[in-house]
Tab-separated table of C-alpha atoms and ligand atoms in Angstrom:
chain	number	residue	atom	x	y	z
A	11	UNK	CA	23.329	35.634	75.515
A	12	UNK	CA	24.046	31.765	74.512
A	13	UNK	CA	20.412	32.342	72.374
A	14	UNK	CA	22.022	35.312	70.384
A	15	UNK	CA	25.522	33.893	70.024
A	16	UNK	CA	23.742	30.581	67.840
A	17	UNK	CA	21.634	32.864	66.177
A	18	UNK	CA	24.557	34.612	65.056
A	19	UNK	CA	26.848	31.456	64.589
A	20	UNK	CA	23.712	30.287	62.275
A	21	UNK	CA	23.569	33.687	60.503
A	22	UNK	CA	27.407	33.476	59.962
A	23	UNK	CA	27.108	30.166	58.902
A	24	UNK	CA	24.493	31.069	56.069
A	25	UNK	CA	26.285	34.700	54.707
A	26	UNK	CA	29.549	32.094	54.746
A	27	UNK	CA	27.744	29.766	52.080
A	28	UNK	CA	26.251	32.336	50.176
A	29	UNK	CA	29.521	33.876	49.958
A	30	UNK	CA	31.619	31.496	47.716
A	31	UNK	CA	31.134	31.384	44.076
A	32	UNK	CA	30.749	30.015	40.783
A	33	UNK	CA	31.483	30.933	36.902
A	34	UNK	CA	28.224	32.067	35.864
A	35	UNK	CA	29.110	33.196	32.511
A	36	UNK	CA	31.583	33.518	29.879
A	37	UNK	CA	33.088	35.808	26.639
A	38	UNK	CA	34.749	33.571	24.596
A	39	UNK	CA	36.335	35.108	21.172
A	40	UNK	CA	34.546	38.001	21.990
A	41	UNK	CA	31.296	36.782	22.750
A	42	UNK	CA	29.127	36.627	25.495
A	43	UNK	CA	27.809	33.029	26.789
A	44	UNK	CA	25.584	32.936	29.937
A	45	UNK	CA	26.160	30.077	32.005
A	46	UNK	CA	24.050	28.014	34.428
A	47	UNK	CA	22.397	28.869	37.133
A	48	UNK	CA	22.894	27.300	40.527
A	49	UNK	CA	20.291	27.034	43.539
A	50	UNK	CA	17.740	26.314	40.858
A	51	UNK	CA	18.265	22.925	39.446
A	52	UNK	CA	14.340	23.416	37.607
A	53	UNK	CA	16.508	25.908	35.522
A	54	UNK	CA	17.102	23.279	32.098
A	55	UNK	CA	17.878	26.730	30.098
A	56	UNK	CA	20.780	25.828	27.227
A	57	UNK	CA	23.926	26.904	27.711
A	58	UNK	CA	27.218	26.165	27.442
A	59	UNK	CA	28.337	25.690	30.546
A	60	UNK	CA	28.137	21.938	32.329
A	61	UNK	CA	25.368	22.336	35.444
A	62	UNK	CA	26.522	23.136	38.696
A	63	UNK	CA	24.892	22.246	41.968
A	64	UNK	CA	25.513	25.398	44.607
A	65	UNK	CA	28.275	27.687	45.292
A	66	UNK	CA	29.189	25.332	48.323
A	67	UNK	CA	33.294	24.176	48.026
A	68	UNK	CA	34.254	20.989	47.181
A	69	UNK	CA	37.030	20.124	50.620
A	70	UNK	CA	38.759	17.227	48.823
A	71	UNK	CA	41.115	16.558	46.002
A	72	UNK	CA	39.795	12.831	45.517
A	73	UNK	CA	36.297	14.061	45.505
A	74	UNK	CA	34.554	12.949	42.227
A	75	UNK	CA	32.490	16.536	42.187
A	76	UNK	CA	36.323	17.630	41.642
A	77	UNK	CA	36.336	17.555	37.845
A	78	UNK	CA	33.291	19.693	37.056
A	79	UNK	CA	31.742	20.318	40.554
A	80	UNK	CA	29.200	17.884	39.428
A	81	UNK	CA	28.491	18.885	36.196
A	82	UNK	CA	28.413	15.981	33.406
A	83	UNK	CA	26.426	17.873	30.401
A	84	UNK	CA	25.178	20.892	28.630
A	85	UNK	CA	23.411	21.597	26.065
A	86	UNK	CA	25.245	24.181	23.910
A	87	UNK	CA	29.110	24.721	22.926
A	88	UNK	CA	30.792	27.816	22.183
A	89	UNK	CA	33.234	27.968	18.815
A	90	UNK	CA	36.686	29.855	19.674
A	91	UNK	CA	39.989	29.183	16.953
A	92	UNK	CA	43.714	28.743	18.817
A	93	UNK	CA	45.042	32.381	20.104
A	94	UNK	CA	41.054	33.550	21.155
A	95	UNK	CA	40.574	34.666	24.648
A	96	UNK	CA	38.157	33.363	26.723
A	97	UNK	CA	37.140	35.306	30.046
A	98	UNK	CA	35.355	33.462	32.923
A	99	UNK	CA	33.100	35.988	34.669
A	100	UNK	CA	32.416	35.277	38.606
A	101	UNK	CA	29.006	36.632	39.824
A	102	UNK	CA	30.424	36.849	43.236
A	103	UNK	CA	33.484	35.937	44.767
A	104	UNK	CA	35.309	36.417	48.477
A	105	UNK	CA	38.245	34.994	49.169
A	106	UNK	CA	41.505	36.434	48.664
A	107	UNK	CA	44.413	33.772	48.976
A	108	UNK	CA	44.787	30.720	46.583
A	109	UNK	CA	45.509	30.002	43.141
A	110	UNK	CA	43.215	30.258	39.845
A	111	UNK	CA	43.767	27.147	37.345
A	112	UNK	CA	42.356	27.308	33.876
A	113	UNK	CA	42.525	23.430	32.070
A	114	UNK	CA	41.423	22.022	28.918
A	115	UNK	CA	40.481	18.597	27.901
A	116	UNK	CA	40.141	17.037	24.655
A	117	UNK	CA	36.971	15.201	24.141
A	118	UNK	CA	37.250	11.658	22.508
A	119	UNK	CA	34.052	12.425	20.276
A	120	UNK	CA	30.828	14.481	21.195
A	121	UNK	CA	30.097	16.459	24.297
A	122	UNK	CA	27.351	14.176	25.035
A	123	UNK	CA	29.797	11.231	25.620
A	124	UNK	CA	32.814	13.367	27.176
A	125	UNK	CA	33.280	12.648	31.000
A	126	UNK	CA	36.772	14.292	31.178
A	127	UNK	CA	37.932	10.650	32.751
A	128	UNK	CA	41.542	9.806	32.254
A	129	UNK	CA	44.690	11.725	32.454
A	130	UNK	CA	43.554	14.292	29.615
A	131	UNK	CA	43.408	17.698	31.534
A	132	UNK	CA	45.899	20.435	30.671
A	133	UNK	CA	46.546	23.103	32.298
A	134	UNK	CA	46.624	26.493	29.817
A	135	UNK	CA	46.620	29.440	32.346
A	136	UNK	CA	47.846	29.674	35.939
A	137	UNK	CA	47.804	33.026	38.613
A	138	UNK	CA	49.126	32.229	42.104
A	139	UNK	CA	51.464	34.721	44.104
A	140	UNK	CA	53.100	37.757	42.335
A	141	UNK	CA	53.873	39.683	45.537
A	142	UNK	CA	56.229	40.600	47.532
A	143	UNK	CA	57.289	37.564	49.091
A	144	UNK	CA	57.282	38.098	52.068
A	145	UNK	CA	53.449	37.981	52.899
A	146	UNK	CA	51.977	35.114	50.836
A	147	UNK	CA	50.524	33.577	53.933
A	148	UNK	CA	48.183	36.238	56.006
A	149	UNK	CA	46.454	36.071	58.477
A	150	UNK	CA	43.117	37.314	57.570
A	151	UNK	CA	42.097	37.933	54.250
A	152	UNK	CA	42.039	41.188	52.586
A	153	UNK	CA	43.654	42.557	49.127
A	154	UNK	CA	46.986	41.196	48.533
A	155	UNK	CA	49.402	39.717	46.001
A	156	UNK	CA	47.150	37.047	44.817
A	157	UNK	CA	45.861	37.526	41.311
A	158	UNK	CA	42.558	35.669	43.004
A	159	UNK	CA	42.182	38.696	45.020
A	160	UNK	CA	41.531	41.201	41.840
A	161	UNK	CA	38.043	38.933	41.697
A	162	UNK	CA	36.847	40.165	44.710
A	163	UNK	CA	36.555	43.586	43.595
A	164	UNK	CA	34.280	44.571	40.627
A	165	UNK	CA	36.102	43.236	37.780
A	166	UNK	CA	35.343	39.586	38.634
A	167	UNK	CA	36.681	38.057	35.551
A	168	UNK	CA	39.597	36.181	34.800
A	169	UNK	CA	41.185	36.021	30.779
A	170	UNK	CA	43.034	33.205	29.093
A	171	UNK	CA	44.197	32.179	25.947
A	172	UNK	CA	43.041	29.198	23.646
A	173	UNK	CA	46.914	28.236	23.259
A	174	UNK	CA	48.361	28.904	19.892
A	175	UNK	CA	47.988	25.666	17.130
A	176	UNK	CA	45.798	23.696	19.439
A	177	UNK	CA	44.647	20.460	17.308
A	178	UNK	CA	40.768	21.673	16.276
A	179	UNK	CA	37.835	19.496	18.393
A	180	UNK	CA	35.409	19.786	20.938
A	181	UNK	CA	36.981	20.362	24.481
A	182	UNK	CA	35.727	20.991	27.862
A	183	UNK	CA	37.596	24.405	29.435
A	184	UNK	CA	37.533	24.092	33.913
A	185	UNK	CA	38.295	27.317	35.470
A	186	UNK	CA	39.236	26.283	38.614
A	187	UNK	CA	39.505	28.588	42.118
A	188	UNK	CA	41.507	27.725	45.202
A	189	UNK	CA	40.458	29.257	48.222
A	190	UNK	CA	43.446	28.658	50.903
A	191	UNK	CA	42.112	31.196	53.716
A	192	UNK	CA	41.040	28.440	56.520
A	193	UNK	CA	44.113	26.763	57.130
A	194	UNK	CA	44.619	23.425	56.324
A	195	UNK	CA	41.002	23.161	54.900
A	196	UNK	CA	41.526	24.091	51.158
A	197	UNK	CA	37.869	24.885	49.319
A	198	UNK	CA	37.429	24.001	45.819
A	199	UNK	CA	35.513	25.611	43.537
A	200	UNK	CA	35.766	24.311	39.646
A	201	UNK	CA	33.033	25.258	36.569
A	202	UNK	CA	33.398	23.640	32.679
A	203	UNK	CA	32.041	24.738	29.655
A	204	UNK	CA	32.295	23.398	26.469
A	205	UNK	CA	33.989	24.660	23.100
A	206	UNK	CA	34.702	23.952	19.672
A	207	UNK	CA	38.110	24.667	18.492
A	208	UNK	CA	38.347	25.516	15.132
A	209	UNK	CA	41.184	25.932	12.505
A	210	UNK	CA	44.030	23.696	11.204
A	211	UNK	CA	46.662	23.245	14.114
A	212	UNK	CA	48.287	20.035	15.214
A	213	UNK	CA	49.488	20.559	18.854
A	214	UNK	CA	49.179	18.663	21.695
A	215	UNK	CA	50.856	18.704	24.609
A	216	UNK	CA	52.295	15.494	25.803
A	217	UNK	CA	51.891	13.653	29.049
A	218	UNK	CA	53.968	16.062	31.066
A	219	UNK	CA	51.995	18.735	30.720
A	220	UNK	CA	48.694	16.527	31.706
A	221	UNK	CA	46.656	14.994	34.725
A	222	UNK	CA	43.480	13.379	35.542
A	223	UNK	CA	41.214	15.202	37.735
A	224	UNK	CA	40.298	14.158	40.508
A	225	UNK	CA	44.620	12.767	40.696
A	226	UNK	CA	46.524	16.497	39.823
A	227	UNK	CA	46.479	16.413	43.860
A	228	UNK	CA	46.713	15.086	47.115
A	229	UNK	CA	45.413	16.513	50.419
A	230	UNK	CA	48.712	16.406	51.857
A	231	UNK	CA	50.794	18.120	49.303
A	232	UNK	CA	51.979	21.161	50.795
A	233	UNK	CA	50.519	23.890	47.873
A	234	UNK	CA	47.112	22.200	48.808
A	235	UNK	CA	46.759	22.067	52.883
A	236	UNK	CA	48.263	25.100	53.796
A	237	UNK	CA	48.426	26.378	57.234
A	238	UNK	CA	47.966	29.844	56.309
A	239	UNK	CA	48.536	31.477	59.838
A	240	UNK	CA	52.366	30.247	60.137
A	241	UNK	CA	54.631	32.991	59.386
A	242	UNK	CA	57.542	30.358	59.974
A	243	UNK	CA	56.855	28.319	56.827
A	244	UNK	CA	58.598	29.596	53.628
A	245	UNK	CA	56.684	32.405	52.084
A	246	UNK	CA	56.865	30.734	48.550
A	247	UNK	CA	53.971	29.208	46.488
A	248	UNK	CA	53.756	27.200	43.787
A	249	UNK	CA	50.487	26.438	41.781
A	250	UNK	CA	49.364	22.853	41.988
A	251	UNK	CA	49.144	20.322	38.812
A	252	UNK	CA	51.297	19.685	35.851
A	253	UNK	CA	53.134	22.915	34.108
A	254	UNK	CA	51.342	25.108	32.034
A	255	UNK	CA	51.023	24.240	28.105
A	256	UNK	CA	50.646	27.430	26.208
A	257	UNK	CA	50.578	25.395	22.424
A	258	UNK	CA	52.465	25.544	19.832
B	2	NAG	C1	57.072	17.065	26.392
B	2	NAG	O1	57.315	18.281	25.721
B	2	NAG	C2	58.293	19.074	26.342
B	2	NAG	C3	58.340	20.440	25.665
B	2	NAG	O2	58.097	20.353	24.310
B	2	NAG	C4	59.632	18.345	26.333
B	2	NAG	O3	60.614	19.147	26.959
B	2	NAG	C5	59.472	17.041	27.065
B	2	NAG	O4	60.651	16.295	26.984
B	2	NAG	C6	58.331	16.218	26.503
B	2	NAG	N1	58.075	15.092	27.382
B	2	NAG	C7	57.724	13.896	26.952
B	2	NAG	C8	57.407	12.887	28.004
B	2	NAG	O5	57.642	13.616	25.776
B	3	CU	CU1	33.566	30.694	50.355
């Protein structure tokens, strides 16, 4: 009996890491990108997309793999002009409860020499709790009023907007998934691709509107450990990181 049980703790344990997720692909101004592949790391095929190790979470806000789950370059860049969408497609995805973060950053110079360091990342889409309000926190996981839980159906995809009169350069774009079902053991899973906005705009947003990452969060802040099985905390939630700059 104790034989079976590990084997099925170990079987668990493997289904459990195969189901998380990545971004493995993108349609940006109506265009499809593929992106890299994980579990493959032979795999040097160009793309736009910054290489990503696994589809294992990050656990920490202060860890460095944070920013771009470990990615630092990639070969290719898509073009997109202020007011495009771009769509992050999810091969597979699982969890139902958390927030998804899109950010931008605004690359000094070329991709080659952009580490997203500093207090440069803006936030341009957020989706967190559109419910009821009365059943943020569950305690299992299962369809509910998290826009994160639409990605665990078949449409695992997820649109933004390049906001409107954004200053024209290359950027790096981090789509960015919270997954809040252990409690008090938030998972972490962020993919960036790079793009070339086009056009004539000026805009900018200012320091309010931006954060370094790793720094948008501690592991203590409240949106970030939640203890998801209390039905006596407030049924509220509020996305992490600075507000969300939709240009000009
Ligand atoms: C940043 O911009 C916002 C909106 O335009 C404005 O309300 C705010 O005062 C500005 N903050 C700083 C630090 O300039
Ligand atoms: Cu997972």
């Amino acid at each position: 009996m104790l034989f079976t049980s590990a084997l099925g703790a170990v079987a668990l344990l493997a289904a459990e890491a195969a189901a998380h997720g990545a971004v493995t692909s993108y349609i940006i101004a109506g265009k499809e990108y593929p992106g890299y592949q994980g579990f493959s790391p032979a795999n040097s095929k160009n793309v736009i997309q910054r290489q990503w190790p696994d589809y294992n979470p990050i656990m920490s806000c202060s860890d460095a793999k944070l920013r771009c789950n470990g990615g630092t370059s990639a070969t290719l860049s898509a073009t997109a002009a202020p007011g495009d969408e771009v769509t992050a497609v999810w091969q597979q995805w699982t969890h139902s409860q958390g927030p998804i973060l899109v950010w931008m950053y605004k690359c000094p110079g070329d991709f080659s020499s952009c580490d997203g360091s500093g207090s440069g990342w803006f936030k341009i889409d957020e989706a967190g709790f559109s419910g009821d309000g009365v059943k943020v926190f569950l305690d299992t996981e299962r369809p509910s009023g998290w826009k994160i839980a639409e990605l665990v159906g078949g449409n695992k995809k997820y649109t933004s907007r390049i906001p409107r009169g954004l200053a024209p350069g290359n950027y790096l774009i981090r789509h960015e998934l919270i997954a809040l079902h252990q409690a008090n053991n938030p998972q972490f899973y962020p993919e960036c691709a790079q793009i070339t906005v086009t056009g004539s705009g000026t805009a900018q947003p200012n320091a309010s509107y931006k954060a370094a990452i790793p720094g948008y969060c501690s592991n203590t802040d409240s949106n970030i450990r939640v203890p998801i099985n209390d039905h006596s905390i407030p049924q509220t939630y509020k996305v992490p990181g600075p507000p969300v700059w939709t240009g000009a």
